[in-house]
CSV table of C-alpha atoms in Angstrom, one decimal:
chain,number,residue,atom,x,y,z
E,1,MET,CA,60.7,54.9,3.1
E,2,SER,CA,59.9,51.7,5.0
E,3,LEU,CA,60.7,51.5,8.8
E,4,GLU,CA,63.3,48.8,8.2
E,5,ARG,CA,65.1,50.9,5.6
E,6,ARG,CA,64.9,54.0,7.8
E,7,ASP,CA,66.4,52.1,10.8
E,8,THR,CA,69.2,50.7,8.6
E,9,LYS,CA,70.1,54.1,7.3
E,10,LYS,CA,70.1,55.6,10.9
E,11,ALA,CA,72.4,52.8,12.1
E,12,PHE,CA,74.7,53.3,9.2
E,13,MET,CA,74.9,57.1,9.7
E,14,ALA,CA,75.3,56.8,13.5
E,15,SER,CA,78.2,54.4,13.2
E,16,GLY,CA,80.3,57.0,11.4
E,17,ARG,CA,81.0,54.7,8.5
E,18,ALA,CA,79.0,56.9,6.2
E,19,GLU,CA,81.4,59.8,6.6
E,20,ARG,CA,84.5,57.6,6.2
E,21,ILE,CA,83.2,55.9,3.1
E,22,GLY,CA,81.7,59.1,1.7
E,23,ALA,CA,85.1,60.7,1.8
E,24,LEU,CA,86.5,58.3,-0.7
E,25,PRO,CA,86.8,59.4,-4.4
E,26,ASP,CA,84.1,58.4,-6.9
E,27,ASP,CA,86.3,56.1,-8.8
E,28,LEU,CA,87.0,54.0,-5.7
E,29,LEU,CA,83.3,54.0,-4.7
E,30,HIS,CA,82.4,52.8,-8.2
E,31,HIS,CA,85.0,50.0,-7.9
E,32,VAL,CA,83.4,48.9,-4.6
E,33,LEU,CA,79.9,49.0,-6.1
E,34,SER,CA,81.1,46.7,-8.9
E,35,PHE,CA,81.3,43.8,-6.5
E,36,LEU,CA,77.6,44.1,-5.5
E,37,PRO,CA,74.5,42.8,-7.2
E,38,ALA,CA,72.6,45.6,-9.1
E,39,HIS,CA,69.6,45.6,-6.8
E,40,GLU,CA,71.9,46.2,-3.8
E,41,VAL,CA,73.8,48.9,-5.7
E,42,VAL,CA,70.6,50.8,-6.3
E,43,ARG,CA,69.7,50.7,-2.6
E,44,THR,CA,72.8,52.7,-1.8
E,45,CYS,CA,70.9,55.8,-3.1
E,46,LEU,CA,69.3,55.9,0.4
E,47,LEU,CA,72.5,56.3,2.3
E,48,ALA,CA,73.2,59.9,1.8
E,49,ARG,CA,72.8,62.8,-0.6
E,50,ARG,CA,76.1,62.1,-2.3
E,51,TRP,CA,75.0,58.5,-3.0
E,52,ARG,CA,71.7,59.4,-4.6
E,53,HIS,CA,72.8,59.2,-8.2
E,54,LEU,CA,76.1,57.3,-7.7
E,55,TRP,CA,74.7,54.0,-8.8
E,56,LYS,CA,73.8,55.4,-12.3
E,57,SER,CA,77.5,55.7,-13.1
E,58,ALA,CA,78.6,52.3,-11.9
E,59,ALA,CA,81.0,50.8,-14.4
E,60,ALA,CA,79.9,47.2,-13.7
E,61,LEU,CA,76.4,45.8,-13.7
E,62,ARG,CA,75.7,42.4,-12.0
E,63,ILE,CA,72.0,41.7,-12.5
E,64,THR,CA,70.7,38.7,-10.6
E,65,GLY,CA,67.3,37.5,-9.4
E,66,VAL,CA,66.6,38.6,-5.9
E,67,LYS,CA,66.5,35.5,-3.6
E,68,GLY,CA,63.0,34.4,-2.9
E,69,CYS,CA,61.5,36.9,-5.4
E,70,LYS,CA,59.1,35.1,-7.7
E,71,ASN,CA,57.6,38.3,-9.2
E,72,ALA,CA,58.8,38.2,-12.8
E,73,ALA,CA,57.0,41.5,-13.6
E,74,TRP,CA,58.8,43.3,-10.9
E,75,PHE,CA,62.1,41.9,-12.0
E,76,VAL,CA,61.6,42.9,-15.7
E,77,ASN,CA,60.5,46.4,-14.7
E,78,PHE,CA,63.5,46.8,-12.4
E,79,VAL,CA,66.0,45.8,-15.2
E,80,ASP,CA,64.3,48.0,-17.7
E,81,ASN,CA,64.6,51.0,-15.5
E,82,LEU,CA,68.1,50.2,-14.4
E,83,LEU,CA,69.3,50.2,-18.0
E,84,PHE,CA,67.2,53.2,-19.0
E,85,LEU,CA,68.3,55.5,-16.1
E,86,ARG,CA,72.0,54.5,-16.2
E,87,ASN,CA,74.3,57.4,-17.2
E,88,PRO,CA,75.1,56.7,-21.0
E,89,ARG,CA,78.3,58.7,-20.9
E,90,VAL,CA,80.0,56.3,-18.5
E,91,CYS,CA,81.7,53.4,-20.2
E,92,LEU,CA,80.4,50.0,-19.1
E,93,GLU,CA,83.3,47.8,-18.1
E,94,SER,CA,81.4,44.6,-17.4
E,95,PHE,CA,77.8,43.3,-17.6
E,96,GLU,CA,76.6,40.1,-16.0
E,97,LEU,CA,73.0,38.8,-16.2
E,98,ASP,CA,72.4,35.8,-14.0
E,99,LEU,CA,69.0,34.2,-14.0
E,100,ASP,CA,68.6,31.4,-11.4
E,101,GLU,CA,65.7,29.0,-11.4
E,102,CYS,CA,65.8,29.3,-7.6
E,103,ASP,CA,64.7,32.9,-8.0
E,104,LEU,CA,62.5,32.8,-11.1
E,105,ASP,CA,60.2,30.1,-12.5
E,106,PHE,CA,62.0,29.5,-15.8
E,107,GLU,CA,59.1,27.5,-17.2
E,108,ALA,CA,56.9,30.6,-17.0
E,109,PHE,CA,59.5,33.4,-17.1
E,110,LEU,CA,61.7,32.5,-20.2
E,111,PRO,CA,58.9,31.9,-22.8
E,112,ALA,CA,57.1,35.1,-21.8
E,113,ASN,CA,60.2,37.4,-21.3
E,114,GLU,CA,62.8,36.0,-23.8
E,115,VAL,CA,62.4,39.2,-25.8
E,116,HIS,CA,63.1,41.3,-22.7
E,117,VAL,CA,66.2,39.3,-21.9
E,118,ASN,CA,67.6,39.6,-25.4
E,119,THR,CA,66.9,43.3,-25.4
E,120,TRP,CA,68.9,43.8,-22.2
E,121,PHE,CA,71.8,41.8,-23.6
E,122,ARG,CA,71.8,43.8,-26.8
E,123,HIS,CA,71.6,47.0,-24.9
E,124,ALA,CA,74.6,46.0,-22.8
E,125,VAL,CA,76.5,45.2,-26.0
E,126,MET,CA,75.8,48.7,-27.3
E,127,CYS,CA,77.3,50.1,-24.1
E,128,GLY,CA,80.6,48.7,-25.1
E,129,PRO,CA,81.6,46.4,-22.1
E,130,ARG,CA,85.3,45.6,-22.2
E,131,LYS,CA,86.1,43.1,-19.4
E,132,LEU,CA,83.1,40.8,-19.3
E,133,LEU,CA,79.8,40.2,-21.0
E,134,ALA,CA,78.0,37.2,-19.3
E,135,LEU,CA,74.6,35.7,-19.7
E,136,ARG,CA,73.8,32.8,-17.5
E,137,THR,CA,70.6,30.8,-16.8
E,138,THR,CA,71.0,28.3,-14.1
E,139,THR,CA,68.6,25.4,-13.2
E,140,GLY,CA,68.2,23.7,-9.9
E,141,ILE,CA,70.8,21.0,-9.0
E,142,TYR,CA,68.3,18.2,-9.6
E,143,SER,CA,66.9,19.4,-12.9
E,144,ASP,CA,66.8,17.1,-15.9
E,145,PRO,CA,69.2,18.6,-18.5
E,146,GLU,CA,67.0,17.3,-21.3
E,147,GLU,CA,63.9,19.2,-19.9
E,148,HIS,CA,65.3,22.5,-18.7
E,149,GLU,CA,64.3,25.8,-20.4
E,150,THR,CA,67.1,27.3,-22.5
E,151,LEU,CA,67.2,31.0,-23.4
E,152,GLY,CA,67.3,31.5,-27.2
E,153,PHE,CA,69.5,34.1,-28.8
E,154,PRO,CA,68.3,35.8,-32.0
E,155,ASN,CA,70.2,34.6,-35.0
E,156,VAL,CA,72.1,37.9,-35.6
E,157,PRO,CA,75.8,38.7,-35.4
E,158,LEU,CA,77.4,40.0,-32.1
E,159,ILE,CA,79.3,43.2,-32.9
E,160,SER,CA,81.4,44.8,-30.2
E,161,PRO,CA,84.8,46.4,-30.8
E,162,TYR,CA,85.9,46.4,-27.2
E,163,LEU,CA,84.5,43.2,-25.6
E,164,THR,CA,87.3,40.9,-24.4
E,165,ARG,CA,85.4,38.1,-22.5
E,166,LEU,CA,82.1,36.4,-23.2
E,167,GLU,CA,80.5,33.8,-20.9
E,168,LEU,CA,77.3,32.0,-21.9
E,169,THR,CA,75.4,29.4,-19.8
E,170,MET,CA,72.3,27.5,-20.9
E,171,VAL,CA,71.9,29.6,-24.0
E,172,TYR,CA,70.7,28.5,-27.5
E,173,VAL,CA,73.2,30.1,-29.9
E,174,HIS,CA,72.7,30.2,-33.6
E,175,SER,CA,75.3,30.3,-36.4
E,176,SER,CA,75.3,34.1,-37.0
E,177,THR,CA,76.1,34.8,-33.4
E,178,LEU,CA,78.9,32.1,-33.4
E,179,ASP,CA,80.7,34.1,-36.1
E,180,PHE,CA,82.7,36.5,-33.9
E,181,SER,CA,84.4,38.4,-36.7
E,182,GLY,CA,82.6,41.5,-35.4
E,183,CYS,CA,84.4,41.2,-32.0
E,184,PRO,CA,88.1,41.9,-32.8
E,185,SER,CA,89.0,42.3,-29.1
E,186,LEU,CA,87.3,39.1,-27.9
E,187,VAL,CA,90.0,36.7,-26.5
E,188,HIS,CA,88.0,34.6,-23.9
E,189,LEU,CA,84.9,32.6,-24.8
E,190,THR,CA,83.2,30.2,-22.4
E,191,MET,CA,80.1,28.2,-23.3
E,192,ASP,CA,78.6,26.0,-20.5
E,193,ASP,CA,75.6,23.8,-21.1
E,194,CYS,CA,74.7,25.6,-24.3
E,195,ASP,CA,73.0,24.5,-27.5
E,196,ILE,CA,75.4,25.4,-30.3
E,197,VAL,CA,73.8,25.5,-33.7
E,198,GLY,CA,76.6,26.2,-36.2
E,199,ASN,CA,80.3,26.7,-36.6
E,200,ILE,CA,82.4,28.7,-34.1
E,201,SER,CA,84.8,31.0,-35.9
E,202,SER,CA,87.1,33.9,-34.9
E,203,ARG,CA,90.5,35.1,-36.0
E,204,PHE,CA,91.0,36.9,-32.6
E,205,LEU,CA,89.9,34.3,-30.0
E,206,LYS,CA,92.7,33.1,-27.7
E,207,HIS,CA,91.0,31.0,-25.1
E,208,LEU,CA,87.9,28.7,-25.7
E,209,ARG,CA,86.1,26.6,-23.1
E,210,ILE,CA,83.1,24.4,-24.1
E,211,PHE,CA,81.6,22.4,-21.3
E,212,SER,CA,78.6,20.0,-21.4
E,213,SER,CA,77.2,21.7,-24.5
E,214,PHE,CA,75.3,20.2,-27.4
E,215,PHE,CA,76.3,20.8,-31.0
E,216,GLN,CA,72.9,20.8,-32.8
E,217,THR,CA,74.2,20.3,-36.3
E,218,ASP,CA,73.1,16.8,-37.4
E,219,PRO,CA,73.7,15.5,-40.0
E,220,VAL,CA,76.5,18.0,-40.8
E,221,ARG,CA,79.3,18.1,-38.3
E,222,ALA,CA,80.1,21.5,-36.8
E,223,HIS,CA,83.6,23.1,-37.2
E,224,ILE,CA,85.7,25.1,-34.7
E,225,CYS,CA,87.8,27.5,-36.8
E,226,VAL,CA,89.9,29.6,-34.4
E,227,PRO,CA,93.5,29.7,-35.9
E,228,GLY,CA,94.8,32.0,-33.2
E,229,LEU,CA,93.7,29.8,-30.2
E,230,VAL,CA,96.2,29.4,-27.3
E,231,SER,CA,94.1,27.3,-24.9
E,232,LEU,CA,91.2,24.9,-25.6
E,233,GLU,CA,88.9,22.9,-23.3
E,234,VAL,CA,86.2,20.7,-24.8
E,235,MET,CA,84.5,18.5,-22.2
E,236,GLY,CA,81.2,16.8,-21.6
E,237,GLU,CA,78.2,15.9,-23.7
E,238,LEU,CA,78.8,17.1,-27.2
E,239,ARG,CA,76.3,15.0,-29.2
E,240,ARG,CA,78.4,15.0,-32.4
E,241,ALA,CA,81.9,16.1,-31.8
E,242,PRO,CA,83.0,19.2,-33.8
E,243,VAL,CA,85.8,19.2,-36.3
E,244,LEU,CA,88.9,21.0,-34.8
E,245,GLU,CA,90.5,22.9,-37.6
E,246,SER,CA,94.2,24.0,-37.7
E,247,MET,CA,95.3,25.8,-34.5
E,248,PRO,CA,99.1,26.5,-35.0
E,249,MET,CA,99.3,28.8,-31.9
E,250,LEU,CA,97.8,26.2,-29.5
E,251,VAL,CA,99.7,25.8,-26.3
E,252,SER,CA,97.4,23.7,-24.0
E,253,ALA,CA,94.3,21.6,-24.7
E,254,VAL,CA,91.9,19.4,-22.7
E,255,VAL,CA,89.6,17.1,-24.7
E,256,ARG,CA,87.2,14.6,-23.0
E,257,LEU,CA,84.6,12.7,-24.8
E,258,GLU,CA,82.3,10.4,-22.8
E,259,LEU,CA,79.9,7.6,-23.8
E,260,ASP,CA,77.1,10.2,-24.1
E,261,CYS,CA,78.8,11.5,-27.2
E,262,HIS,CA,76.7,10.5,-30.3
E,263,ASP,CA,79.8,9.4,-32.1
E,264,SER,CA,79.7,6.1,-30.2
E,265,CYS,CA,79.2,2.5,-31.3
E,266,SER,CA,79.6,-0.7,-29.1
E,267,LYS,CA,79.8,-3.1,-32.1
E,268,PHE,CA,82.4,-1.7,-34.6
E,269,ASP,CA,85.6,0.2,-34.5
E,270,TYR,CA,84.7,2.8,-37.1
E,271,GLY,CA,81.0,3.3,-36.6
E,272,TYR,CA,79.7,1.3,-39.6
E,273,CYS,CA,77.7,-1.4,-37.8
E,274,ASP,CA,74.5,-2.8,-39.4
E,275,ASP,CA,72.3,-2.2,-36.4
E,276,ARG,CA,69.7,0.5,-37.3
E,277,GLN,CA,69.0,0.9,-33.6
E,278,CYS,CA,72.5,2.2,-33.1
E,279,TYR,CA,72.1,6.0,-33.1
E,280,GLY,CA,75.8,6.6,-33.3
E,281,CYS,CA,76.0,4.9,-36.7
E,282,TYR,CA,72.6,5.6,-38.3
E,283,GLY,CA,71.0,8.5,-36.3
E,284,SER,CA,73.9,10.9,-36.6
E,285,GLY,CA,75.1,10.4,-40.2
E,286,ALA,CA,78.1,8.3,-39.2
E,287,HIS,CA,78.2,6.8,-42.7
E,288,ASP,CA,78.8,10.1,-44.2
E,289,TRP,CA,82.5,10.1,-43.4
E,290,ARG,CA,84.8,11.6,-46.0
E,291,GLY,CA,88.1,10.7,-44.5
E,292,GLU,CA,88.5,14.0,-42.5
E,293,SER,CA,90.1,14.1,-39.1
E,294,VAL,CA,87.8,15.3,-36.4
E,295,LEU,CA,90.0,15.8,-33.4
E,296,LEU,CA,93.7,14.8,-33.7
E,297,LYS,CA,94.7,16.9,-36.8
E,298,GLY,CA,93.4,20.1,-35.1
E,299,LEU,CA,95.4,19.1,-32.0
E,300,SER,CA,98.6,18.3,-33.9
E,301,GLU,CA,100.4,21.5,-32.9
E,302,VAL,CA,99.6,21.6,-29.2
E,303,ALA,CA,102.4,21.6,-26.6
E,304,GLU,CA,100.4,20.3,-23.6
E,305,LEU,CA,97.5,18.0,-24.0
E,306,GLU,CA,95.1,16.2,-21.7
E,307,PHE,CA,93.1,13.6,-23.7
E,308,SER,CA,90.4,11.2,-22.6
E,309,VAL,CA,87.8,9.4,-24.7
E,310,ASP,CA,85.4,6.5,-24.0
E,311,SER,CA,86.4,3.3,-25.6
E,312,GLN,CA,83.2,3.2,-27.7
E,313,VAL,CA,83.7,6.7,-29.3
E,314,PHE,CA,84.6,5.6,-32.9
E,315,ILE,CA,85.8,9.0,-34.3
E,316,VAL,CA,89.1,8.5,-32.4
E,317,ASN,CA,89.7,5.2,-34.2
E,318,ARG,CA,89.1,7.0,-37.5
E,319,ASP,CA,91.5,9.7,-36.5
E,320,LEU,CA,94.1,7.2,-35.6
E,321,LYS,CA,94.2,6.0,-39.2
E,322,LEU,CA,95.1,9.5,-40.2
E,323,CYS,CA,97.2,10.2,-37.1
E,324,PRO,CA,99.4,13.3,-37.7
E,325,THR,CA,102.7,14.2,-36.2
E,326,PHE,CA,102.5,16.1,-32.9
E,327,SER,CA,105.6,18.1,-33.7
E,328,LYS,CA,105.3,20.4,-30.6
E,329,LEU,CA,103.8,18.1,-28.0
E,330,LYS,CA,106.0,18.0,-24.8
E,331,THR,CA,103.5,17.1,-22.1
E,332,LEU,CA,100.7,14.5,-22.5
E,333,LEU,CA,98.2,13.3,-19.9
E,334,LEU,CA,96.0,10.4,-20.9
E,335,SER,CA,93.3,10.5,-18.2
E,336,GLU,CA,90.6,7.9,-17.6
E,337,TRP,CA,93.1,5.5,-19.3
E,338,CYS,CA,92.8,1.7,-19.1
E,339,PRO,CA,95.4,-0.9,-20.2
E,340,ASP,CA,92.6,-3.6,-20.6
E,341,ILE,CA,90.9,-1.6,-23.4
E,342,ALA,CA,92.6,-2.0,-26.8
E,343,SER,CA,91.4,1.4,-28.1
E,344,ASP,CA,93.3,3.0,-25.2
E,345,LEU,CA,96.4,1.1,-26.1
E,346,ASN,CA,96.1,2.3,-29.7
E,347,ILE,CA,95.8,5.9,-28.5
E,348,LEU,CA,98.9,5.6,-26.4
E,349,SER,CA,100.8,3.9,-29.2
E,350,CYS,CA,99.8,6.6,-31.7
E,351,PHE,CA,101.0,9.4,-29.5
E,352,LEU,CA,104.3,7.7,-28.7
E,353,LYS,CA,105.0,7.0,-32.3
E,354,HIS,CA,104.1,10.5,-33.5
E,355,SER,CA,105.4,12.8,-30.7
E,356,PRO,CA,109.1,13.2,-31.5
E,357,ILE,CA,109.9,15.7,-28.7
E,358,LEU,CA,107.6,14.3,-26.0
E,359,GLU,CA,109.2,15.0,-22.6
E,360,LYS,CA,106.6,14.0,-20.0
E,361,LEU,CA,103.9,11.3,-20.1
E,362,THR,CA,101.2,10.7,-17.5
E,363,LEU,CA,98.8,7.7,-17.5
E,364,GLN,CA,95.9,8.1,-15.1
E,365,LEU,CA,93.7,5.1,-14.7
E,366,SER,CA,90.0,5.5,-14.5
E,367,LYS,CA,88.7,5.0,-11.0
E,368,VAL,CA,85.7,3.3,-12.5
E,369,PRO,CA,86.8,0.5,-14.8
E,370,LYS,CA,85.8,1.1,-18.4
E,371,LYS,CA,83.3,-1.2,-20.0
E,372,PRO,CA,84.8,-2.8,-23.1
E,373,ALA,CA,82.8,-2.7,-26.3
E,374,GLU,CA,80.7,-5.8,-27.3
E,375,VAL,CA,83.3,-6.4,-30.1
E,376,GLN,CA,86.8,-5.9,-28.6
E,377,ARG,CA,89.0,-3.5,-30.5
E,378,SER,CA,92.2,-4.9,-31.9
E,379,TYR,CA,95.6,-3.7,-30.7
E,380,THR,CA,98.8,-4.4,-32.6
E,381,PRO,CA,102.0,-3.6,-30.8
E,382,PRO,CA,104.9,-2.0,-32.7
E,383,GLU,CA,107.2,-4.4,-34.5
E,384,GLN,CA,110.3,-3.0,-32.8
E,385,PRO,CA,110.9,-0.4,-30.1
E,386,PHE,CA,111.6,3.2,-31.2
E,387,ALA,CA,113.6,5.9,-29.6
E,388,LEU,CA,112.0,8.5,-27.5
E,389,SER,CA,115.1,10.6,-27.0
E,390,HIS,CA,113.4,13.6,-25.3
E,391,LEU,CA,111.3,11.6,-22.9
E,392,MET,CA,112.3,12.6,-19.3
E,393,SER,CA,109.6,10.9,-17.2
E,394,VAL,CA,106.5,8.7,-17.2
E,395,ASP,CA,104.1,9.1,-14.3
E,396,ILE,CA,101.6,6.3,-13.8
E,397,LYS,CA,98.8,7.1,-11.4
E,398,PHE,CA,97.0,3.9,-10.7
E,399,ASP,CA,95.3,2.2,-7.7
E,400,GLU,CA,97.2,-1.0,-8.7
E,401,VAL,CA,99.9,-1.5,-11.3
E,402,ASP,CA,100.5,-4.9,-12.9
E,403,GLY,CA,103.2,-6.0,-15.3
E,404,LYS,CA,101.0,-5.4,-18.3
E,405,VAL,CA,101.4,-1.6,-18.1
E,406,LEU,CA,105.2,-1.8,-17.8
E,407,ASN,CA,105.4,-4.3,-20.6
E,408,ILE,CA,103.5,-1.9,-22.9
E,409,LEU,CA,105.9,0.9,-22.1
E,410,ARG,CA,108.9,-1.4,-22.6
E,411,THR,CA,107.5,-2.5,-25.9
E,412,HIS,CA,107.4,1.1,-27.0
E,413,GLY,CA,111.0,1.7,-26.0
E,414,VAL,CA,110.5,3.5,-22.7
E,415,PRO,CA,113.3,2.8,-20.2
E,416,LEU,CA,111.8,1.6,-16.9
E,417,GLU,CA,114.1,3.9,-14.9
E,418,LYS,CA,112.1,6.8,-16.2
E,419,VAL,CA,108.8,5.4,-15.0
E,420,ASN,CA,107.5,6.8,-11.7
E,421,ILE,CA,104.5,4.9,-10.2
E,422,GLN,CA,102.2,6.9,-8.0
E,423,ARG,CA,99.6,4.7,-6.3
E,424,THR,CA,96.5,6.8,-5.9
E,425,LYS,CA,95.3,4.9,-2.8
E,426,LEU,CA,98.5,5.8,-1.0
E,427,LEU,CA,98.2,9.4,-2.2
E,428,ASP,CA,94.7,9.6,-0.8
E,429,LEU,CA,95.9,8.3,2.6
E,430,ASN,CA,98.7,10.9,2.7
E,431,VAL,CA,96.2,13.7,2.0
E,432,SER,CA,93.9,12.6,4.7
């Protein structure tokens, strides 16, 4: 035992805390240990005789790289022994594997040890974790997302009858793994900065969050088939946006598509420009459109929706031609909205026309003005106002509000007494 560890143990014993903590029941001690990283949990074996094997029965494993440790061989050996020596009779409630580029050199570690990492993950799945199964690889804050190393999953199904939550960060996931039919208890799925190669499907999933991930399915568009979904978040760089299939149980959704989305064209409303340099039209198979709705049909039964798309994302214009009825929509937030962009006006018009029980509408102007397309979209106002009998309030959150916004609402039959203008500059002053 090193001098430093011996001194730490003596100080701990002398303080009397060892006796007080040692008197606690095993279940409570295991609960306390579940909040510590695995390498710190193992160190508790030095505290007292009772603690010698306590770590082997921990119900939660949080494996992280040790700060400042660049020794990949030591880390691999540590995790191998941690899993091998763990008491197999104790159910594993949660398993988290966090690999941080600040601790390990990914460029050298991942290619050489990808098999090890996948073996750890599969071993954890066999232990039947219930609450959480997480695999995260994190790059430095200034890393280029196009150049970072991504951990590749083997293309095999994930089978776990007990798992309820799965979180993946910077993982390359293939089609077989994305079929979660072998996980009947899985209700929460989060994919952050992942490469998604295939369709996501599950009859059991309730909550899905996809953030800054790439759908690597060109030229075929990926599908999200999760009929039991209750909440959905799709945000960030998606390359080609996935087709959202029917979700009749959907309560809340957040959908944000930015200019980085490959379904973008600055020259034509529907993505059929003649410029072969336009990747959105030629590089991603935009001409192979068979009249299917990509986003709006799948969102047609949502009750609460936050929706934001860049003005050059043409798949929304296609969807508007097929605009369904949002029969359950009560709360709508159009964020990053701009009254000077015709496509944004068309989106607003579509929702107002096809949301018969809409109660609350919020328009939040982009803080950074949107750049119009090279060829301006056309906007045609309704021929006559139509009744929105259930609409209770319209909140406009703008830095400055001119008559154009109010005229648009009046044209759509919205009584101005229901409009509440919240100037964001004033709100910022009040907060400070």
